[in-house]
Short mmCIF file of C-alpha atoms and ligand atoms in Angstrom, two decimals:
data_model
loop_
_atom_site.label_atom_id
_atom_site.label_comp_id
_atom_site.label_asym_id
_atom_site.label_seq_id
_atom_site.Cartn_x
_atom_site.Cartn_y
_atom_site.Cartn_z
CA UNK W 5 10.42 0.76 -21.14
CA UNK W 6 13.02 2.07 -18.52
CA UNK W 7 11.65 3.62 -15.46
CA UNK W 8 11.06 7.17 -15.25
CA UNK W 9 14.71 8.66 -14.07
CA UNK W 10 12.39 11.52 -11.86
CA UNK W 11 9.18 10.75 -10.08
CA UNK W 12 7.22 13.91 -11.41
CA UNK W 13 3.66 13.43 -9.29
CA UNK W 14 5.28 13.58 -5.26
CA UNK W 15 2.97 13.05 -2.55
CA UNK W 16 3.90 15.29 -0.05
CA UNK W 17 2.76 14.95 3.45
CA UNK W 18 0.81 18.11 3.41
CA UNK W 19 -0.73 17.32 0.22
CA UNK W 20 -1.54 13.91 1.54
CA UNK W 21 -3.94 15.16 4.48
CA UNK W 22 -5.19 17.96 2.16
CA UNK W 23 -6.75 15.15 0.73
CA UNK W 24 -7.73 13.17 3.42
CA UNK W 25 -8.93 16.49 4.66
CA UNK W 26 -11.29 16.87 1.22
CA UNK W 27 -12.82 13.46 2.65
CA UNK W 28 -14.59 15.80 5.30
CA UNK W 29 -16.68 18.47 4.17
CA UNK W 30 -16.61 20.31 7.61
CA UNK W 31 -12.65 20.31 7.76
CA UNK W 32 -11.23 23.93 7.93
CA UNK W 33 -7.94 22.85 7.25
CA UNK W 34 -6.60 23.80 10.91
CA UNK W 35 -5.23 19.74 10.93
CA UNK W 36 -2.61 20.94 8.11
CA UNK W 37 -1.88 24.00 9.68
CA UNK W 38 -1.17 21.82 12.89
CA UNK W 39 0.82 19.61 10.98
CA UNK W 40 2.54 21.62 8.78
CA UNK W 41 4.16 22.99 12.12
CA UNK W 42 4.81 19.31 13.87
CA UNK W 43 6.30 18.90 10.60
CA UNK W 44 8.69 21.88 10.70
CA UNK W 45 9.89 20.93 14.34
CA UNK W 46 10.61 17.23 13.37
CA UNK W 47 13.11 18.88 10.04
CA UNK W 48 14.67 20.76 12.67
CA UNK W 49 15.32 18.34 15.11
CA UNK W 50 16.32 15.92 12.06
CA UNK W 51 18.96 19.08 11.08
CA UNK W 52 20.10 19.55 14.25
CA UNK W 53 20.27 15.17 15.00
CA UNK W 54 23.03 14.72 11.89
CA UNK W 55 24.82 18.23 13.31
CA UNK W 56 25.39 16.50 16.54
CA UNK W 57 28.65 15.17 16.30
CA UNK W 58 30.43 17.88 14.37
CA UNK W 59 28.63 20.54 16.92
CA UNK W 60 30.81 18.04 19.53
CA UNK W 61 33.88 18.37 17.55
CA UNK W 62 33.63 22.49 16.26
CA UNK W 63 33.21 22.50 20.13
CA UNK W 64 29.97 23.75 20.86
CA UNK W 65 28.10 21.62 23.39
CA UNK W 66 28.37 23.06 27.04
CA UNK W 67 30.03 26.03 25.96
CA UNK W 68 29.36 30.05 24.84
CA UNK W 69 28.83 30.18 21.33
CA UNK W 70 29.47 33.48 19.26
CA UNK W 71 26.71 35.43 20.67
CA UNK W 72 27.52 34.54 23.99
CA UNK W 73 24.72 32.32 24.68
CA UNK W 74 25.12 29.11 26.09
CA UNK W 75 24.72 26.07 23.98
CA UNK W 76 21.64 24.14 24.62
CA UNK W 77 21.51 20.84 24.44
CA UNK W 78 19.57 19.18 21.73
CA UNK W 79 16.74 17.99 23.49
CA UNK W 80 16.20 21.44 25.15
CA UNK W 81 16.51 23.15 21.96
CA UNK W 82 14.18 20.07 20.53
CA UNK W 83 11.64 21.07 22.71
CA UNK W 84 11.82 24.54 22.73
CA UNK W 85 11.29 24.61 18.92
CA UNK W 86 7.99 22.33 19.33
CA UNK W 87 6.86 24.26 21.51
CA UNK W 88 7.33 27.68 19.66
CA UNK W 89 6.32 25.75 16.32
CA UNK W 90 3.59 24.49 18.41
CA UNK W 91 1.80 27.79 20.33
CA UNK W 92 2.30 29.75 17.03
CA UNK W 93 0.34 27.80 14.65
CA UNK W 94 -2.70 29.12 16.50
CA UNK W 95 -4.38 26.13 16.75
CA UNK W 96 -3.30 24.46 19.68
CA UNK W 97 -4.65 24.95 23.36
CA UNK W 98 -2.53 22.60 26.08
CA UNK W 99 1.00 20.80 24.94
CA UNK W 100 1.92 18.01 26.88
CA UNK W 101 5.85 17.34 26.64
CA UNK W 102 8.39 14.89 27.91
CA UNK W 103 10.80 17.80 28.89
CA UNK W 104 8.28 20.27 30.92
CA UNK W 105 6.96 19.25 34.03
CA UNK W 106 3.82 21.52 34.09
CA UNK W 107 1.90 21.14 30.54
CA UNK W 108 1.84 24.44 28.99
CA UNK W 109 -1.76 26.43 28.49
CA UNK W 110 -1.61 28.62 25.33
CA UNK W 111 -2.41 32.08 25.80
CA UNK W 112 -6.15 33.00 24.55
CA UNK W 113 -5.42 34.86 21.90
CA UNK W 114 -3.61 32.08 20.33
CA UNK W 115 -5.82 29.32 21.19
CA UNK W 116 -6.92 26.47 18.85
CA UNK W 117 -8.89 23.15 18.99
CA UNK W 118 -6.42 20.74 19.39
CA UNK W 119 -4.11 19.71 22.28
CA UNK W 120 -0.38 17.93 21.68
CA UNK W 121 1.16 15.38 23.52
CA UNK W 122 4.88 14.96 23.00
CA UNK W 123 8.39 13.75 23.56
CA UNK W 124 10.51 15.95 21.28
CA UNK W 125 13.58 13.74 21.53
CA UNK W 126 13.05 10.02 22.68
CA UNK W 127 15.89 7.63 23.40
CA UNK W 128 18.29 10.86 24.04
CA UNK W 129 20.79 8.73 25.40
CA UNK W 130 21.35 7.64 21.95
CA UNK W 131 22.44 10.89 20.51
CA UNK W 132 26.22 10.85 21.68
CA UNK W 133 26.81 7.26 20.09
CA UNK W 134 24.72 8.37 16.61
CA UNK W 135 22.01 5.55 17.14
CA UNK W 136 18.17 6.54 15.73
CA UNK W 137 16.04 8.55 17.87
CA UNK W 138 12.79 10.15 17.22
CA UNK W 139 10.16 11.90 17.91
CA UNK W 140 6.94 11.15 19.03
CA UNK W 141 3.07 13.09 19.15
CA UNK W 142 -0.16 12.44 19.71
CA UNK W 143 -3.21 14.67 18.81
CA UNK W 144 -6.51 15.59 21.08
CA UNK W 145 -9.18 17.25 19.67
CA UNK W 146 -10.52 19.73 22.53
CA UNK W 147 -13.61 18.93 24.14
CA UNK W 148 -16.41 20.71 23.10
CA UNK W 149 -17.45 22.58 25.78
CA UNK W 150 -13.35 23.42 27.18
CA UNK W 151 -11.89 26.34 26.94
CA UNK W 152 -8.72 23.97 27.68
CA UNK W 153 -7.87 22.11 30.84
CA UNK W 154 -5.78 19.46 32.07
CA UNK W 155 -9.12 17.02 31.32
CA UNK W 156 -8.39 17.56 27.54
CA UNK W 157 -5.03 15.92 27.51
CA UNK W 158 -6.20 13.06 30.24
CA UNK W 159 -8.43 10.98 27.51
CA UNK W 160 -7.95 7.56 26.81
CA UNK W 161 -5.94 7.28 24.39
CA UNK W 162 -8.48 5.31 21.49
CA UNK W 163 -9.68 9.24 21.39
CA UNK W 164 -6.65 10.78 20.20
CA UNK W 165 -7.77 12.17 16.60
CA UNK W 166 -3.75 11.38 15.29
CA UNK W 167 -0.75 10.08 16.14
CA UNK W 168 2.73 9.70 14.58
CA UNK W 169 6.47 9.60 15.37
CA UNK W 170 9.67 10.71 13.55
CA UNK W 171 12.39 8.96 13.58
CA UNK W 172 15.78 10.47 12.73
CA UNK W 173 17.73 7.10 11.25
CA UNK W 174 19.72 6.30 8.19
CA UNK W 175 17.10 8.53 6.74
CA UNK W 176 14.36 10.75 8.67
CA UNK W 177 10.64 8.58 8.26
CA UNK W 178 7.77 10.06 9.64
CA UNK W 179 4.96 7.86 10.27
CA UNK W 180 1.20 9.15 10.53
CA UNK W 181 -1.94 7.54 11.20
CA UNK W 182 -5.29 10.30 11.32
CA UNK W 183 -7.21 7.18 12.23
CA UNK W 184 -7.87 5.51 8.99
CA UNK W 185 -4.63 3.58 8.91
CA UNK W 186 -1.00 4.37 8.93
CA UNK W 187 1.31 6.08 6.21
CA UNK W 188 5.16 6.83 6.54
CA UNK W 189 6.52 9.27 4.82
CA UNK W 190 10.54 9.74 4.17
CA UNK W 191 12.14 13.49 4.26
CA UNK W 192 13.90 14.16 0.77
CA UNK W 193 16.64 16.58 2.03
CA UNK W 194 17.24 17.89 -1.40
CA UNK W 195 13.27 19.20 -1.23
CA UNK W 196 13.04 19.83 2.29
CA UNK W 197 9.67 17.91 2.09
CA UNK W 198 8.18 14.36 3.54
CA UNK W 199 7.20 12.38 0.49
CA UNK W 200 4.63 9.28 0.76
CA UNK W 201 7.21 6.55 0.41
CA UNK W 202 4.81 3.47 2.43
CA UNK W 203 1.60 3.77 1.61
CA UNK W 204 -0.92 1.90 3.87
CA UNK W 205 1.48 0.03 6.33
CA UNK W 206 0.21 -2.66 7.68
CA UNK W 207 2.26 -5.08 10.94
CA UNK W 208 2.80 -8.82 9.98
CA UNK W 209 0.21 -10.85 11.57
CA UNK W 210 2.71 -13.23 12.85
CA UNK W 211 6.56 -12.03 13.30
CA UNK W 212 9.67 -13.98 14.30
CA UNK W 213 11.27 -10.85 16.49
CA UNK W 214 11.21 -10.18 20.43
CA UNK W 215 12.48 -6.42 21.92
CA UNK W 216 12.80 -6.10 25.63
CA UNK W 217 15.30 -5.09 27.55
CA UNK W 218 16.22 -8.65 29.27
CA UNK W 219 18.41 -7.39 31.85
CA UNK W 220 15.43 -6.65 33.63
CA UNK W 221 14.65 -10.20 33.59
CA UNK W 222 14.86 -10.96 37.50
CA UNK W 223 12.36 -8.73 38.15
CA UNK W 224 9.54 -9.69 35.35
CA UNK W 225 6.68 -11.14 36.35
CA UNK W 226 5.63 -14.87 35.23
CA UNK W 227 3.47 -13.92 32.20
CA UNK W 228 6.26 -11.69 30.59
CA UNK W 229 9.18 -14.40 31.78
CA UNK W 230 6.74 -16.52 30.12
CA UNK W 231 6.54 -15.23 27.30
CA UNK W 232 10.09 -14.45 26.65
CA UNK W 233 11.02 -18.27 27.74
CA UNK W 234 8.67 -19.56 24.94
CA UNK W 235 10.46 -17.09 22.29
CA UNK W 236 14.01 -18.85 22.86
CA UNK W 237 12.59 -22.40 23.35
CA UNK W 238 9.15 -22.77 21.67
CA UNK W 239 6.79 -25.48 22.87
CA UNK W 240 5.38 -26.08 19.67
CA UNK W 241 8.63 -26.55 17.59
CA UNK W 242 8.94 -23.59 15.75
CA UNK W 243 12.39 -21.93 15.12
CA UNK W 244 13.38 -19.40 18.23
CA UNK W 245 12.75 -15.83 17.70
CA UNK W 246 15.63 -13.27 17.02
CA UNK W 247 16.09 -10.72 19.71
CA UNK W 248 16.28 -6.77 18.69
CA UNK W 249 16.61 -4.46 21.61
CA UNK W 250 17.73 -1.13 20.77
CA UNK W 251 16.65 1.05 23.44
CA UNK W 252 15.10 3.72 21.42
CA UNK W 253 11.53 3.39 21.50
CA UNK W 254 11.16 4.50 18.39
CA UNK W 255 13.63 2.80 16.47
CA UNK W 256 11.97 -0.46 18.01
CA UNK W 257 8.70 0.05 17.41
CA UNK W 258 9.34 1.24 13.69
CA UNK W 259 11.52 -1.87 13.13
CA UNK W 260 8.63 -3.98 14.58
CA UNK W 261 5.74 -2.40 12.76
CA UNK W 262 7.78 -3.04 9.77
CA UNK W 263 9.06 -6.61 10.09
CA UNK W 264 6.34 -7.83 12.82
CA UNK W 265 7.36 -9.17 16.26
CA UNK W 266 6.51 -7.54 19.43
CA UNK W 267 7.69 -4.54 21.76
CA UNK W 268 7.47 -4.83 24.95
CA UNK W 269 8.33 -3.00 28.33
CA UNK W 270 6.67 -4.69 31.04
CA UNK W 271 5.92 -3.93 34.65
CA UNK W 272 8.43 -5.52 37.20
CA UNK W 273 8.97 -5.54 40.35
CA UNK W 274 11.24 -2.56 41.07
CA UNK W 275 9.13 -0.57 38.61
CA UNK W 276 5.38 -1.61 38.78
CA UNK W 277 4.36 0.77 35.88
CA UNK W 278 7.18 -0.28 33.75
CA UNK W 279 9.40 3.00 32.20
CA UNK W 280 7.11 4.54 29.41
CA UNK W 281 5.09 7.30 29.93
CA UNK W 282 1.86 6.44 28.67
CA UNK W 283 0.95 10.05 27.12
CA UNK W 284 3.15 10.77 24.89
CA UNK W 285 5.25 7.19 24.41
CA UNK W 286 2.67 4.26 24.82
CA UNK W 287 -0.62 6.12 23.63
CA UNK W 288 0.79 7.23 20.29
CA UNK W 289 2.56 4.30 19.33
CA UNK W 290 -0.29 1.62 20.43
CA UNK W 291 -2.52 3.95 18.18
CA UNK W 292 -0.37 3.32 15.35
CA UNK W 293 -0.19 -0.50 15.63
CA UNK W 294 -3.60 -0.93 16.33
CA UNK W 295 -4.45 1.27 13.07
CA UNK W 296 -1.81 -1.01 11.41
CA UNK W 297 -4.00 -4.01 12.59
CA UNK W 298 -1.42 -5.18 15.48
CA UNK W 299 -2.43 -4.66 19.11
CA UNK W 300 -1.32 -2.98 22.16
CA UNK W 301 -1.71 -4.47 25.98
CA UNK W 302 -1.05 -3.23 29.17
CA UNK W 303 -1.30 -6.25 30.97
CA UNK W 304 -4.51 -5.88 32.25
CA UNK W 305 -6.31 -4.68 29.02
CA UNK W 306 -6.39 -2.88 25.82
CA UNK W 307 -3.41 0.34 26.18
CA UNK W 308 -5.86 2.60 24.42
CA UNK W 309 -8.98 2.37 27.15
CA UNK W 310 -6.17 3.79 30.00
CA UNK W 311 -7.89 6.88 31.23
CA UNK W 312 -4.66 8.83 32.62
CA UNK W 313 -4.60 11.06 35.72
CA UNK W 314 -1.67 12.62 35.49
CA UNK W 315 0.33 13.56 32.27
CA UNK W 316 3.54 11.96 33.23
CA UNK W 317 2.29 8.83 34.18
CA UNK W 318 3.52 5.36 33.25
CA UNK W 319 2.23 2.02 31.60
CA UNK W 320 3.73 -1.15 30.78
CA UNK W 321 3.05 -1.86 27.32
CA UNK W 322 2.98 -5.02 24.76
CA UNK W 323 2.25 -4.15 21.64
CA UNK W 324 3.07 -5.28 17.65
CA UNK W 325 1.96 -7.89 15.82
CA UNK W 326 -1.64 -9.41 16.35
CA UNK W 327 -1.16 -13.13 16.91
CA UNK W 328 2.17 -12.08 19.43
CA UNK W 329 0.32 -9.99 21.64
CA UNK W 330 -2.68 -12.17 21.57
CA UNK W 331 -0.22 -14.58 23.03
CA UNK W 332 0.84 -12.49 25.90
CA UNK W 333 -2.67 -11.91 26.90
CA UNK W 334 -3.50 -15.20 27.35
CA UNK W 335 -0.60 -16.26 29.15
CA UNK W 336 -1.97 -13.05 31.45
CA UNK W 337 -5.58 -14.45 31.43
CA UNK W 338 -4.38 -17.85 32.51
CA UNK W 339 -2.02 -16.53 35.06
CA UNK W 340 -5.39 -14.42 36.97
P1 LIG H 80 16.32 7.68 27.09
O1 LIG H 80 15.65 8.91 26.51
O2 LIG H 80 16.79 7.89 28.50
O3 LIG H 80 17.39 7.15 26.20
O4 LIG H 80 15.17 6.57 27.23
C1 LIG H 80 14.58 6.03 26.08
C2 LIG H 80 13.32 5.29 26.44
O5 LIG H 80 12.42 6.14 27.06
C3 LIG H 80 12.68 4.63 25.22
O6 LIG H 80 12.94 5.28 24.03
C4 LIG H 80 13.25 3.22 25.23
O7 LIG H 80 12.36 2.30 24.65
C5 LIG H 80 13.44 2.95 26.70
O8 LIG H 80 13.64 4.21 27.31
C6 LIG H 80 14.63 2.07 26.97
O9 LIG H 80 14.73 1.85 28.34
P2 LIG H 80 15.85 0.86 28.97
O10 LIG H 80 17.16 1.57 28.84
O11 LIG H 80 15.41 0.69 30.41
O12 LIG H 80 15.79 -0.44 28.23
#
């Protein structure tokens, strides 16, 4: 018989972690609130992402709109509506983001368990040419005996309680791991709602991609040029990788969870810690690959076990799929 024309049973993001949610008896449902709001700032920022151009042509970037207020631009207003979204879903204590130098302490009366790390707009130097960007979070649960400091957002990140990113692409695909796997979920504009579109995702054990940015290349060091050498001219006869660098964090790392490969953006010599802030760009997304059963490596050990101390810190990072990054470790163990 033909398919079904309409899907009738949608699994909508919310109703997805409901259930999850029903999996723990103690849950009070202040995840879904959390998320519900997360949510709402990512279909903004997706709104506001496809507006971008025509805002640029109707004239409105840089200049006094009708009200007489300046125009922000979108990353601003990105963060500004996280952060709103954010402080009034009452259950949030400290937000960590990209755009504010000093985290943000939510006043008492609105204070909840968790704590948010973020980048409202990644890869912003995208935006004017209409390549993907995204958005990325990760989730702290509060420590139990903090009313909320700076100590609740510097955890390793193997304790965030949930991670995800947004990307806005040829379609907007939010991707969510609560720590039993990972789940994307594609915005139907017509509903306004995320529906479950890849269930359990899971990264290629092998993959036949590299992303780096190789103009960096005379100042790796000899693990990483390593590394990259053997993808163009393997030693054990394989084909040669493909190369997909598209400078948008998330756009790469989606693309590699996806088809398998590795990311990578290594330490070198002019910038020992690499570019990626390991908050609110490495944590999340080496969360998500190692809940899709990939891996994520600093160069010196497992991304996840970094204890930060500061929140705009930076980390080089490997990570995607297993047997890749197991490679890159051991040309770094033999290199010691
Ligand atoms: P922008 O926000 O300045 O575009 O930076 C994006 C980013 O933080 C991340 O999304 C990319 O993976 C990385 O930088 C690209 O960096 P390079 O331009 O040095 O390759």
């Amino acid at each position: 018989h033909a398919a079904e024309a309409h899907r009738t049973d949608l699994m909508t993001i919310t109703r997805f972690v409901l259930n999850e949610q029903s999996k723990h008896p103690e849950a009070r449902g202040d995840f879904t609130i959390l998320l519900s709001n997360i949510v709402l700032g990512c279909k903004f920022v997706c709104s506001a992402v496809s507006k971008a151009g025509l805002a640029k042509l109707i004239g409105l970037a840089g200049e006094i709109n009708v009200q007489g207020e300046e125009q922000k631009k979108l990353d601003v207003l990105s963060n500004e509506v996280f952060i709103k979204a954010l402080i009034s879903s009452g259950r949030t204590s400290i937000l960590v983001s990209e755009e504010n130098e000093q985290a943000t302490f939510v006043e008492p009366s609105k204070r909840g368990r968790y704590c948010v790390v973020f980048d409202p707009l990644d890869g912003s130097s995208n935006i004017d040419c209409g390549v993907s960007i995204g958005t990325i979070f990760g989730i702290y649960l509060r420590k139990d005996d903090s009313e909320g400091t700076l100590n609740d957002v510097l955890q390793p990140g193997k304790n965030m309680v949930a991670a995800g990113y947004c990307m806005y692409g040829s379609s907007c695909t939010l991707v969510l791991s609560t720590g039993t796997g990972v789940n994307g979920f594609t915005l139907d504009p017509s509903l306004g709602e995320f529906i479950l579109t890849h269930p359990d995702i899971k990264v290629p054990k092998k993959g036949k991609i590299y992303s780096v940015n190789e103009g960096n290349a005379k100042n790796w060091d000899e693990p990483t040029k390593k590394y990259v050498e053997r993808c163009k001219f393997p030693e054990d006869g394989s084909s040669p990788k493909s190369l997909r660098y598209i400078g948008s964090m998330v756009a790469d790392v989606h693309r590699t969870l996806l088809y398998g490969g590795i990311f990578m953006y290594p330490a070198d010599k002019k910038s020992p810690n690499g570019k990626l802030r390991t908050l609110y760009e490495v944590f999340p997304m080496s969360f998500l690959m190692e809940q899709a059963g990939g891996q994520a490596f600093t160069g010196t050990g497992r991304a996840l076990d970094i204890v930060p101390t500061t929140i705009h810190q930076r980390s080089p990072i490997f990570l995607g799929s297993f047997e890749e990054v197991e490679e890159i470790k051991s040309l770094y163990a033999a290199h010691e």
